[in-house]
């Protein structure tokens, strides 16, 4: 039968009593009283629909109250309640009630803990790999875990409470109860043909009396399998250790606590630290500058790459990559691979040099990037677009700086090979011997310093794509012979090799050299010329397409605005007039140089390039020198053949260089300065025209 409770006092103690009593089924709360209607217990009662008020007079006089809990702590209130309560009503001070509730709560917690502990023990017994059977002193089975179910192929619910000798064949637990002796490591064959190893142990009470027995057993097949796995693991460990020790990469391994477990000889060579300096020590013991990446990886369980630090007593600059070792979701440690920065720098320099001198591996430009509206330029673009649709070899001809490489990129990107590799080779920038090995590759041992296993040539790497041979007029006769074979037979032979290797590559060649003259002088093969000249495209110099100067300038100004963070919008008409009157021996490349220098000379607030911003390239004397030899350029001249035009250009160029050279007292440096050429370009042109 339930008990009716009245709580007097809704402060902290009364609120706690109210909440505790609400959890007891046999308790009914009649009301909670407090003179302060804002007390926490009153507020709680209002929210939960519990009767409440500020006076207990009415409730105390009622005979329906079984228990009054005085929770105010006020002696006067307690004495008043004692006088007014009914004879059958029990009055309990709040402190006593709190003690009772505390004891009750502790009892509940202890019962809950015992239940949890029992469940925990059951879980342990069920999760163990060993089978366990326990009996009491009468031989009745009291424990039969899941591993016992699996090995004996029996149900625990059916086994519990039965006599062991009646339900489990060949058991000896009842004999253990009789003898009180332990049996260890006993092999036994079960009815289902499984072999087990079992331990049987009697259980004694504090007086030495047998109160039960326990059998713990395991399938021997699994033990044998485990032994084989251990043997295999040892072999794998030995194998991996041999690999780690033979590696040229420095390797360090730490455990889950960050203590050193393993280093290889390469680590010792790099850092100067021996195993005794590292093994068993914290992960940061080898660091001179920087933080331990092992510890960071152990904390985050995520790999780190490319971290720079200094290690060892000599403060070696290194780059480290560290990754966690996680087995079945558990963090076991981390492994780090350490590289000497010196090696990286050397490789980076070699790679950069190779990229700069030899090639780029992608075509960056299309025909949309070619700026030109003159008849000569539109004709060149039209020819290039037609060439892109065929597999024919293309020969781009024109002076330096006219955009031959731009055309090569565009032809590749317009062709059906655009998704394959584009390889650029500057034949003039590489020595003859190196050029041959780069183009055709080489076999192992072909020459001193040849890589082990040989090396693919650029023709092989470009197979399926396009190879752009820039400055092909500078190629040696020997290399020309091999190139001719590529064009004729579609195959190459590596340096030092004998086997022909078929290739599928589209060749685009470019030159500023007068190939017809080179053939006459014996420096270029005539048969190679006819192979290359299948689809010739002449790119006119800037002085023959003056109508393109303005759109080209606008295009380059936009480029420099992005590069320099400027807001230049146009050329002043006077500056444009100077541009139109200049011969541009360096062509578009020179125009780009002049515009860049002009923008640098401008103030940030200026937006139009004025004549005063232009470099001294456009001095009156300089314009006079060139204008004296500048031939007329009527429209019909643009339609002449490239051969006749190039011959006339050579005559004009030779005469200009000769005159300036004589005027400077045969001073090559001054001549180059006046003509706006580099010394190297001047020497080349003077040799070409036989002026030295």
XYZ file of C-alpha atoms in Angstrom:
692
model
C 0.000 0.000 0.000
C 1.367 3.426 -0.930
C 2.393 6.045 1.601
C 1.320 9.690 1.429
C 4.103 12.263 2.021
C 3.946 15.974 2.846
C 7.154 17.962 2.359
C 7.543 21.175 4.351
C 10.352 23.317 2.976
C 11.007 23.747 -0.755
C 14.576 24.869 -0.562
C 17.559 22.902 -1.836
C 17.013 19.973 0.559
C 13.267 19.840 0.062
C 13.692 19.911 -3.740
C 16.152 17.000 -3.568
C 13.730 14.992 -1.398
C 10.861 15.727 -3.781
C 12.840 14.546 -6.817
C 14.037 11.396 -5.031
C 10.551 10.437 -3.742
C 9.009 10.853 -7.187
C 11.176 7.951 -8.375
C 9.652 5.554 -5.767
C 6.502 3.735 -6.884
C 4.934 3.313 -3.428
C 5.292 6.991 -2.513
C 2.563 9.574 -3.206
C 3.343 13.297 -2.786
C 0.382 15.103 -1.213
C 2.012 18.554 -1.455
C 5.170 20.573 -0.956
C 4.927 23.699 1.225
C 7.118 26.799 1.558
C 6.400 30.388 2.629
C 8.573 31.479 -0.325
C 6.583 30.671 -3.426
C 9.650 31.396 -5.557
C 11.607 28.574 -3.924
C 13.130 26.020 -6.301
C 10.926 23.168 -5.005
C 7.753 25.201 -5.584
C 8.892 26.022 -9.132
C 9.623 22.328 -9.777
C 6.184 21.333 -8.421
C 4.429 23.873 -10.666
C 6.171 22.504 -13.771
C 5.333 18.880 -12.889
C 1.728 19.336 -11.694
C 2.417 18.592 -8.000
C 0.231 20.301 -5.343
C 2.003 23.114 -3.508
C 1.338 26.060 -1.239
C 2.639 28.461 1.404
C 0.842 26.997 4.487
C 0.831 23.462 5.881
C -2.017 24.015 8.371
C -4.688 22.367 6.240
C -2.543 19.383 5.340
C -1.180 18.701 8.846
C -4.659 18.443 10.354
C -5.669 15.906 7.720
C -5.463 12.291 8.761
C -4.549 11.267 5.197
C -0.881 12.248 5.709
C 1.327 9.252 6.550
C 4.680 10.993 6.670
C 5.719 14.651 7.070
C 9.254 15.515 5.943
C 10.409 18.717 7.665
C 13.054 20.146 5.307
C 13.254 23.756 6.522
C 15.802 23.086 9.271
C 13.878 25.526 11.498
C 13.366 24.111 15.057
C 10.265 26.216 15.600
C 8.658 24.803 12.462
C 9.534 21.258 13.558
C 8.025 21.812 17.026
C 4.868 23.352 15.532
C 4.461 20.352 13.222
C 4.984 17.993 16.169
C 2.119 19.644 18.063
C -0.309 19.813 15.152
C 0.211 16.466 13.333
C -2.196 13.635 13.727
C -1.399 10.673 15.993
C -0.834 8.322 13.054
C 1.398 10.708 11.123
C 5.137 10.229 11.310
C 7.254 13.438 11.451
C 10.785 13.036 10.076
C 13.373 15.807 10.233
C 14.878 16.663 6.844
C 18.377 15.580 7.866
C 17.140 12.109 8.764
C 15.205 11.876 5.517
C 18.282 12.856 3.556
C 20.328 10.160 5.314
C 17.708 7.524 4.539
C 17.518 8.607 0.908
C 21.294 8.560 0.650
C 21.446 5.017 2.044
C 18.678 3.938 -0.292
C 20.483 5.493 -3.254
C 23.734 3.776 -2.275
C 21.914 0.455 -2.103
C 20.526 0.954 -5.585
C 23.951 1.900 -6.899
C 25.588 -1.145 -5.285
C 22.974 -3.434 -6.772
C 23.504 -1.801 -10.157
C 27.297 -2.147 -9.831
C 26.964 -5.812 -8.921
C 24.755 -6.383 -11.942
C 27.243 -4.579 -14.175
C 30.153 -6.541 -12.689
C 28.321 -9.793 -13.218
C 27.565 -8.792 -16.794
C 31.191 -7.755 -17.285
C 32.479 -11.110 -16.004
C 29.997 -12.933 -18.234
C 31.157 -10.863 -21.186
C 34.801 -11.640 -20.431
C 34.082 -15.345 -20.152
C 32.054 -15.326 -23.366
C 34.629 -13.312 -25.305
C 37.644 -15.411 -24.359
C 38.991 -17.803 -26.957
C 39.261 -20.558 -24.339
C 36.294 -22.775 -23.576
C 35.279 -22.825 -19.873
C 32.982 -25.244 -18.032
C 32.374 -25.014 -14.271
C 30.436 -27.337 -11.960
C 29.431 -27.085 -8.304
C 30.143 -29.647 -5.609
C 27.284 -31.825 -6.860
C 28.654 -31.905 -10.425
C 25.919 -29.608 -11.757
C 27.054 -27.312 -14.581
C 26.989 -23.657 -13.463
C 29.056 -22.091 -16.278
C 29.179 -22.938 -19.969
C 30.664 -20.102 -22.108
C 30.343 -19.447 -25.845
C 33.721 -20.971 -26.745
C 32.544 -24.201 -25.038
C 29.400 -24.027 -27.167
C 31.510 -23.628 -30.304
C 34.004 -26.410 -29.594
C 31.549 -28.955 -28.131
C 28.760 -27.907 -30.504
C 26.273 -27.734 -27.607
C 23.800 -25.114 -26.358
C 24.588 -23.493 -23.006
C 20.913 -23.109 -22.089
C 20.489 -26.861 -22.400
C 23.688 -27.593 -20.459
C 23.277 -25.281 -17.455
C 21.729 -27.048 -14.435
C 22.465 -30.587 -15.723
C 24.921 -33.087 -14.246
C 28.149 -32.928 -16.180
C 28.735 -36.693 -16.415
C 25.250 -37.134 -17.903
C 25.422 -34.481 -20.633
C 29.106 -34.158 -21.652
C 30.731 -37.342 -22.992
C 34.255 -38.228 -21.784
C 34.210 -35.484 -19.139
C 36.465 -35.866 -16.106
C 35.159 -33.012 -13.998
C 33.199 -35.387 -11.737
C 36.441 -37.298 -11.141
C 38.210 -34.047 -10.222
C 35.513 -33.458 -7.603
C 36.296 -36.896 -6.150
C 40.115 -36.734 -6.277
C 40.667 -33.024 -5.686
C 43.717 -33.229 -7.966
C 44.635 -30.861 -10.791
C 45.093 -32.156 -14.357
C 47.143 -29.892 -16.653
C 47.788 -29.925 -20.425
C 45.759 -33.066 -21.048
C 45.125 -33.928 -24.698
C 41.729 -35.353 -25.488
C 39.763 -36.339 -28.589
C 36.142 -35.241 -28.532
C 33.148 -37.049 -29.977
C 33.146 -34.632 -32.953
C 36.797 -35.650 -33.702
C 38.232 -32.367 -32.473
C 41.449 -32.445 -30.472
C 41.646 -30.285 -27.390
C 44.216 -29.418 -24.752
C 42.502 -29.046 -21.376
C 43.288 -28.016 -17.799
C 40.971 -29.283 -15.016
C 41.222 -27.630 -11.605
C 39.285 -28.225 -8.345
C 37.850 -25.203 -6.518
C 38.206 -25.058 -2.696
C 36.526 -22.855 -0.119
C 38.279 -21.128 2.780
C 38.155 -24.336 4.839
C 39.761 -26.508 2.172
C 36.511 -28.157 1.154
C 35.860 -28.803 -2.564
C 33.002 -26.628 -3.739
C 33.361 -27.211 -7.464
C 35.665 -27.740 -10.449
C 36.589 -25.882 -13.636
C 37.767 -27.112 -17.038
C 39.523 -24.732 -19.452
C 40.280 -26.098 -22.924
C 41.186 -25.052 -26.460
C 40.966 -26.626 -29.912
C 44.481 -27.962 -30.626
C 43.988 -27.371 -34.368
C 43.949 -23.629 -33.762
C 47.106 -23.901 -31.661
C 48.908 -25.689 -34.469
C 47.626 -23.105 -36.939
C 48.800 -20.324 -34.643
C 52.244 -21.939 -34.381
C 52.482 -21.996 -38.161
C 51.399 -18.343 -38.297
C 54.071 -17.416 -35.763
C 56.687 -19.184 -37.847
C 55.482 -17.342 -40.938
C 55.469 -14.025 -39.055
C 59.048 -14.571 -37.948
C 60.053 -15.253 -41.540
C 58.220 -12.126 -42.716
C 59.806 -10.100 -39.930
C 63.263 -11.298 -40.949
C 62.476 -10.551 -44.585
C 61.164 -7.044 -43.845
C 64.109 -6.308 -41.596
C 66.478 -7.281 -44.415
C 64.607 -4.958 -46.804
C 64.656 -2.050 -44.333
C 68.345 -2.528 -43.593
C 69.247 -2.665 -47.287
C 67.226 0.471 -48.132
C 69.122 3.614 -49.055
C 66.344 5.667 -47.440
C 66.779 6.484 -43.763
C 63.948 4.865 -41.778
C 62.931 5.191 -38.120
C 60.068 3.439 -36.317
C 58.567 4.283 -32.908
C 55.966 2.480 -30.807
C 52.571 3.824 -29.736
C 54.188 5.671 -26.814
C 56.679 7.431 -29.087
C 59.752 5.420 -28.051
C 62.252 4.333 -30.687
C 61.809 0.742 -31.910
C 63.907 0.459 -35.058
C 66.330 2.372 -37.259
C 68.217 1.178 -40.306
C 71.901 1.654 -41.261
C 70.957 4.428 -43.722
C 69.498 6.361 -40.771
C 72.787 6.063 -38.885
C 74.741 7.200 -41.953
C 72.509 10.221 -42.425
C 72.136 11.410 -38.830
C 75.284 10.050 -37.212
C 73.175 8.467 -34.427
C 73.601 4.782 -33.467
C 70.837 2.367 -32.355
C 71.867 2.863 -28.710
C 71.181 6.604 -29.135
C 67.636 6.008 -30.448
C 66.111 2.684 -29.386
C 63.947 2.964 -26.293
C 64.388 6.749 -26.236
C 61.705 9.432 -26.895
C 60.985 10.215 -30.542
C 62.431 13.742 -30.344
C 65.880 12.641 -29.133
C 67.311 12.930 -32.680
C 65.869 16.393 -33.486
C 68.148 19.435 -33.480
C 65.572 21.922 -34.795
C 61.829 21.432 -35.219
C 59.146 19.334 -33.527
C 58.794 15.555 -33.580
C 56.611 14.435 -36.466
C 56.366 10.981 -34.878
C 54.587 12.491 -31.862
C 52.333 14.600 -34.093
C 51.303 11.533 -36.109
C 50.670 9.521 -32.924
C 48.407 12.315 -31.647
C 46.463 12.897 -34.885
C 46.661 9.372 -36.406
C 47.228 11.129 -39.741
C 50.343 11.077 -41.955
C 52.512 14.135 -42.574
C 54.677 14.738 -45.645
C 57.466 17.059 -46.689
C 58.279 18.521 -43.253
C 61.633 20.294 -43.025
C 63.762 19.908 -39.906
C 67.328 19.360 -38.685
C 68.469 16.108 -37.089
C 71.523 14.688 -35.394
C 74.516 16.341 -33.776
C 75.585 17.795 -37.129
C 72.147 19.398 -37.630
C 71.555 17.768 -40.989
C 68.869 19.456 -43.119
C 66.274 16.802 -43.927
C 62.749 16.353 -45.244
C 60.630 13.772 -43.402
C 57.518 11.794 -44.298
C 55.816 10.045 -41.359
C 52.782 7.742 -41.360
C 50.885 5.965 -38.547
C 50.937 2.172 -38.215
C 47.364 1.046 -37.522
C 46.514 -2.648 -37.107
C 42.854 -3.672 -36.799
C 41.975 -0.114 -35.855
C 44.623 0.096 -33.120
C 47.510 2.540 -33.277
C 50.750 0.560 -32.949
C 53.251 3.306 -33.697
C 54.557 5.289 -36.647
C 57.220 4.963 -39.333
C 59.251 7.822 -40.782
C 61.300 8.080 -43.966
C 64.002 10.759 -43.925
C 65.659 12.320 -46.992
C 68.720 14.518 -47.148
C 67.659 17.942 -48.480
C 70.889 18.170 -50.436
C 69.734 15.313 -52.638
C 66.363 16.969 -53.201
C 68.005 20.249 -54.179
C 70.293 18.499 -56.623
C 67.402 16.626 -58.213
C 65.298 19.798 -58.354
C 68.114 21.712 -60.056
C 68.622 18.928 -62.579
C 64.895 18.766 -63.262
C 64.622 22.516 -63.679
C 67.617 22.536 -65.998
C 66.117 19.751 -68.060
C 62.796 21.589 -68.284
C 64.429 24.873 -69.191
C 66.832 23.537 -71.815
C 65.071 20.595 -73.356
C 61.307 20.862 -73.471
C 57.934 21.564 -72.082
C 55.529 18.642 -71.901
C 52.341 20.438 -72.754
C 51.064 22.728 -75.458
C 49.760 25.872 -73.759
C 48.510 27.966 -76.682
C 45.793 27.738 -79.326
C 45.025 29.709 -82.472
C 42.962 32.081 -80.310
C 46.230 33.197 -78.693
C 47.702 34.260 -82.050
C 47.093 38.008 -82.510
C 47.162 39.263 -86.085
C 44.829 40.740 -88.680
C 47.233 41.463 -91.522
C 46.891 39.530 -94.764
C 50.278 37.863 -94.231
C 49.403 36.747 -90.707
C 45.923 35.553 -91.629
C 47.479 33.517 -94.440
C 49.952 31.923 -92.009
C 47.170 31.057 -89.545
C 45.031 29.620 -92.339
C 47.922 27.413 -93.490
C 48.617 26.281 -89.902
C 44.969 25.357 -89.331
C 44.990 23.258 -92.486
C 48.249 21.624 -91.407
C 46.760 20.756 -88.005
C 44.150 18.559 -89.695
C 46.801 16.416 -91.414
C 49.641 14.234 -90.051
C 52.125 15.969 -92.359
C 55.438 17.314 -91.113
C 55.310 21.094 -90.682
C 58.225 23.502 -91.141
C 57.735 26.882 -89.455
C 59.978 29.561 -90.936
C 60.526 33.093 -89.789
C 62.828 35.401 -87.899
C 63.481 35.092 -84.171
C 60.641 36.453 -82.083
C 57.898 36.063 -84.685
C 56.010 33.373 -82.724
C 57.046 30.082 -84.281
C 56.637 28.204 -81.001
C 53.188 29.741 -80.542
C 52.181 28.287 -83.919
C 53.602 24.862 -82.945
C 51.500 24.785 -79.761
C 48.384 25.839 -81.677
C 48.866 23.221 -84.417
C 49.212 20.467 -81.800
C 46.130 21.604 -79.878
C 44.069 21.726 -83.072
C 45.166 18.248 -84.198
C 43.801 14.826 -83.261
C 46.897 14.392 -81.086
C 45.936 17.195 -78.693
C 45.295 14.797 -75.808
C 48.741 13.231 -76.186
C 52.122 14.574 -75.165
C 53.700 17.694 -76.658
C 57.499 17.688 -76.376
C 59.609 20.751 -77.170
C 63.321 20.510 -77.977
C 65.571 23.518 -78.501
C 68.191 22.079 -80.834
C 70.401 25.163 -80.521
C 70.586 25.021 -76.728
C 71.980 21.486 -76.420
C 75.348 20.167 -77.488
C 75.398 17.754 -80.438
C 76.301 14.685 -78.358
C 73.710 15.429 -75.698
C 71.043 16.291 -78.288
C 71.455 12.926 -80.012
C 71.127 10.970 -76.763
C 68.143 13.097 -75.667
C 66.304 12.688 -78.958
C 66.950 9.003 -79.591
C 67.752 7.685 -76.106
C 70.585 5.327 -75.296
C 71.301 1.790 -74.179
C 73.018 0.833 -70.950
C 76.784 1.282 -71.258
C 76.489 3.335 -74.455
C 78.918 5.915 -73.043
C 80.552 6.941 -69.798
C 77.922 8.058 -67.314
C 75.041 6.317 -69.073
C 72.286 5.316 -66.665
C 71.830 1.692 -65.738
C 69.124 0.225 -67.908
C 69.503 2.954 -70.530
C 67.107 5.845 -71.167
C 64.088 6.554 -73.368
C 64.596 9.231 -75.993
C 62.254 12.156 -76.533
C 60.944 10.618 -79.750
C 59.834 7.554 -77.769
C 58.313 9.704 -75.017
C 56.434 11.771 -77.609
C 55.130 8.721 -79.459
C 51.429 9.198 -80.083
C 51.845 12.956 -79.736
C 53.883 15.810 -81.226
C 57.554 16.746 -81.010
C 58.554 20.342 -81.751
C 62.139 20.676 -82.998
C 62.983 24.360 -82.550
C 66.059 25.866 -84.292
C 66.463 22.764 -86.443
C 68.899 24.658 -88.663
C 71.469 24.395 -85.828
C 71.400 20.582 -85.823
C 74.639 18.750 -86.684
C 74.916 16.699 -89.883
C 75.161 13.439 -87.909
C 71.939 14.158 -86.023
C 70.292 15.294 -89.254
C 71.033 11.847 -90.716
C 69.283 10.124 -87.819
C 66.353 12.529 -88.039
C 65.990 11.719 -91.729
C 65.634 8.038 -90.786
C 62.830 8.955 -88.371
C 60.991 10.811 -91.126
C 61.505 8.062 -93.695
C 61.157 4.862 -91.676
C 59.100 6.025 -88.679
C 61.587 4.349 -86.335
C 64.621 5.227 -84.221
C 67.754 3.434 -83.005
C 69.038 4.360 -79.576
C 72.634 5.470 -79.086
C 74.670 2.323 -78.548
C 71.803 0.140 -79.747
C 71.129 -1.949 -82.845
C 67.403 -2.611 -82.598
C 65.027 -0.370 -84.529
C 62.150 0.933 -82.393
C 58.966 1.988 -84.236
C 57.439 5.337 -83.216
C 54.291 7.269 -84.048
C 55.081 10.960 -83.697
C 54.121 14.121 -85.545
C 57.104 16.422 -86.209
C 56.864 20.193 -86.235
C 60.182 21.889 -87.011
C 61.098 25.571 -86.832
C 64.068 27.652 -87.935
C 65.113 31.218 -88.628
C 68.046 29.970 -90.733
C 67.946 30.336 -94.539
C 67.915 26.568 -95.191
C 68.441 26.969 -98.940
C 71.702 28.816 -98.290
C 72.650 26.264 -95.629
C 72.231 23.507 -98.236
C 74.507 25.412 -100.640
C 77.084 25.849 -97.868
C 76.916 22.135 -96.996
C 75.635 22.617 -93.450
C 72.150 21.171 -94.030
C 71.118 17.981 -95.818
C 69.106 18.545 -98.952
C 67.145 15.288 -98.567
C 66.187 16.253 -94.998
C 65.120 19.687 -96.271
C 62.668 18.124 -98.721
C 61.281 15.851 -95.998
C 60.768 18.761 -93.603
C 59.509 21.195 -96.222
C 56.356 19.167 -96.895
C 54.137 21.814 -95.277
C 56.138 25.064 -94.985
C 54.538 27.987 -93.146
C 56.205 31.400 -93.290
C 55.504 33.638 -90.295
C 56.086 37.245 -91.370
C 58.201 39.622 -89.280
C 56.475 42.437 -87.444
C 57.778 45.134 -89.821
C 55.760 43.546 -92.656
C 52.502 43.552 -90.702
C 52.417 46.955 -89.099
C 48.623 46.878 -88.812
C 49.096 44.169 -86.157
C 51.227 46.388 -83.902
C 48.268 48.049 -82.167
C 46.227 44.884 -81.374
C 49.434 43.126 -80.302
C 50.267 46.058 -78.045
C 46.825 45.984 -76.439
C 47.162 42.243 -75.841
C 50.594 42.643 -74.258
C 49.468 45.612 -72.153
C 46.695 43.452 -70.632
C 49.293 40.795 -69.849
C 51.627 43.292 -68.153
C 48.717 44.783 -66.190
C 48.160 41.357 -64.630
C 51.863 40.751 -64.035
C 52.707 44.202 -62.657
C 49.393 45.125 -61.022
C 48.925 48.154 -63.281
C 45.933 49.725 -65.052
C 47.392 50.863 -68.402
C 44.686 51.117 -71.058
C 46.255 52.389 -74.298
C 49.127 53.769 -76.375
C 49.289 57.493 -77.075
C 48.982 58.175 -80.859
C 52.502 59.667 -80.877
C 53.892 56.520 -79.231
C 52.006 54.378 -81.735
C 53.471 56.461 -84.574
C 56.960 55.711 -83.251
C 56.086 52.028 -83.101
C 54.852 52.135 -86.693
C 58.072 53.798 -87.871
C 60.387 51.284 -86.232
C 61.693 48.142 -88.016
C 61.434 45.758 -85.045
C 64.452 43.512 -85.702
C 63.470 41.490 -82.606
C 59.858 41.215 -83.812
C 57.053 40.480 -81.303
C 59.556 39.509 -78.627
C 61.160 42.946 -78.922
C 57.734 44.627 -78.889
C 56.952 42.801 -75.647
C 60.280 43.918 -74.170
C 59.725 47.567 -75.153
C 56.176 47.638 -73.756
C 57.306 46.056 -70.493
C 60.096 48.609 -70.067
C 57.725 51.449 -70.939
C 55.148 50.394 -68.341
C 57.888 50.138 -65.711
C 58.841 53.760 -66.528
C 55.258 54.944 -65.934
C 53.824 56.257 -62.686
C 51.112 54.132 -61.101
C 48.549 56.881 -61.724
C 49.282 57.018 -65.484
C 47.122 54.893 -67.781
C 48.386 55.798 -71.292
C 51.871 55.045 -72.615
C 53.388 58.368 -73.735
C 56.414 58.832 -76.060
C 58.559 59.852 -73.069
C 57.937 56.449 -71.473
C 59.564 54.640 -74.403
C 63.197 53.482 -74.066
C 65.994 55.188 -76.082
C 65.497 52.526 -78.715
C 63.471 55.146 -80.610
C 66.037 57.922 -80.642
C 66.059 60.022 -83.868
C 69.528 58.782 -84.861
C 68.458 55.193 -84.516
C 65.340 55.686 -86.621
C 67.461 57.437 -89.242
C 69.888 54.513 -89.485
C 67.109 52.035 -90.131
C 64.940 54.222 -92.308
C 67.876 54.770 -94.678
C 67.777 51.097 -95.602
C 64.095 50.453 -95.102
C 62.555 49.354 -98.428
C 59.022 50.301 -99.394
C 56.336 47.825 -98.354
C 53.455 47.955 -100.829
C 50.681 45.401 -100.387
C 51.797 43.335 -103.356
C 55.176 42.605 -101.714
C 53.413 40.745 -98.913
C 52.104 38.270 -101.459
C 55.556 37.395 -102.842
C 57.047 33.999 -102.114
C 58.944 33.543 -98.866
C 62.208 32.744 -100.666
C 62.381 36.034 -102.581
C 61.290 38.021 -99.545
C 63.901 36.412 -97.269
C 66.655 37.130 -99.810
C 65.764 40.822 -99.881
C 65.598 40.946 -96.078
C 69.043 39.412 -95.828
C 70.458 42.098 -98.163
C 68.919 44.915 -96.121
C 69.995 43.397 -92.787
C 73.560 42.891 -93.972
C 73.885 46.477 -95.196
C 72.474 47.960 -91.971
C 74.840 45.940 -89.786
C 77.830 46.787 -92.024
C 77.133 50.519 -91.973
C 76.624 50.776 -88.182
C 79.692 48.570 -87.625
C 81.853 50.934 -89.671
C 80.389 54.045 -87.994
C 81.271 52.706 -84.530
C 84.877 52.127 -85.517
C 84.240 48.394 -85.802
C 83.202 48.239 -82.133
C 80.937 45.212 -81.784
C 79.583 46.156 -78.346
C 78.537 49.644 -79.514
C 77.129 48.182 -82.731
C 74.977 45.726 -80.778
C 73.768 48.524 -78.482
C 72.751 50.776 -81.395
C 70.991 47.968 -83.182
C 69.224 46.752 -80.015
C 70.760 43.289 -80.311
C 72.536 41.050 -77.837
C 76.254 40.462 -78.501
C 75.494 36.832 -79.253
C 72.842 37.739 -81.848
C 75.166 40.281 -83.459
C 77.969 37.737 -83.777
C 75.566 35.255 -85.289
C 74.283 37.747 -87.888
C 77.795 38.976 -88.751
C 78.959 35.401 -89.311
C 75.831 34.714 -91.362
C 76.547 37.697 -93.644
C 80.330 37.036 -93.655
C 81.127 40.424 -92.091
C 83.830 38.911 -89.800
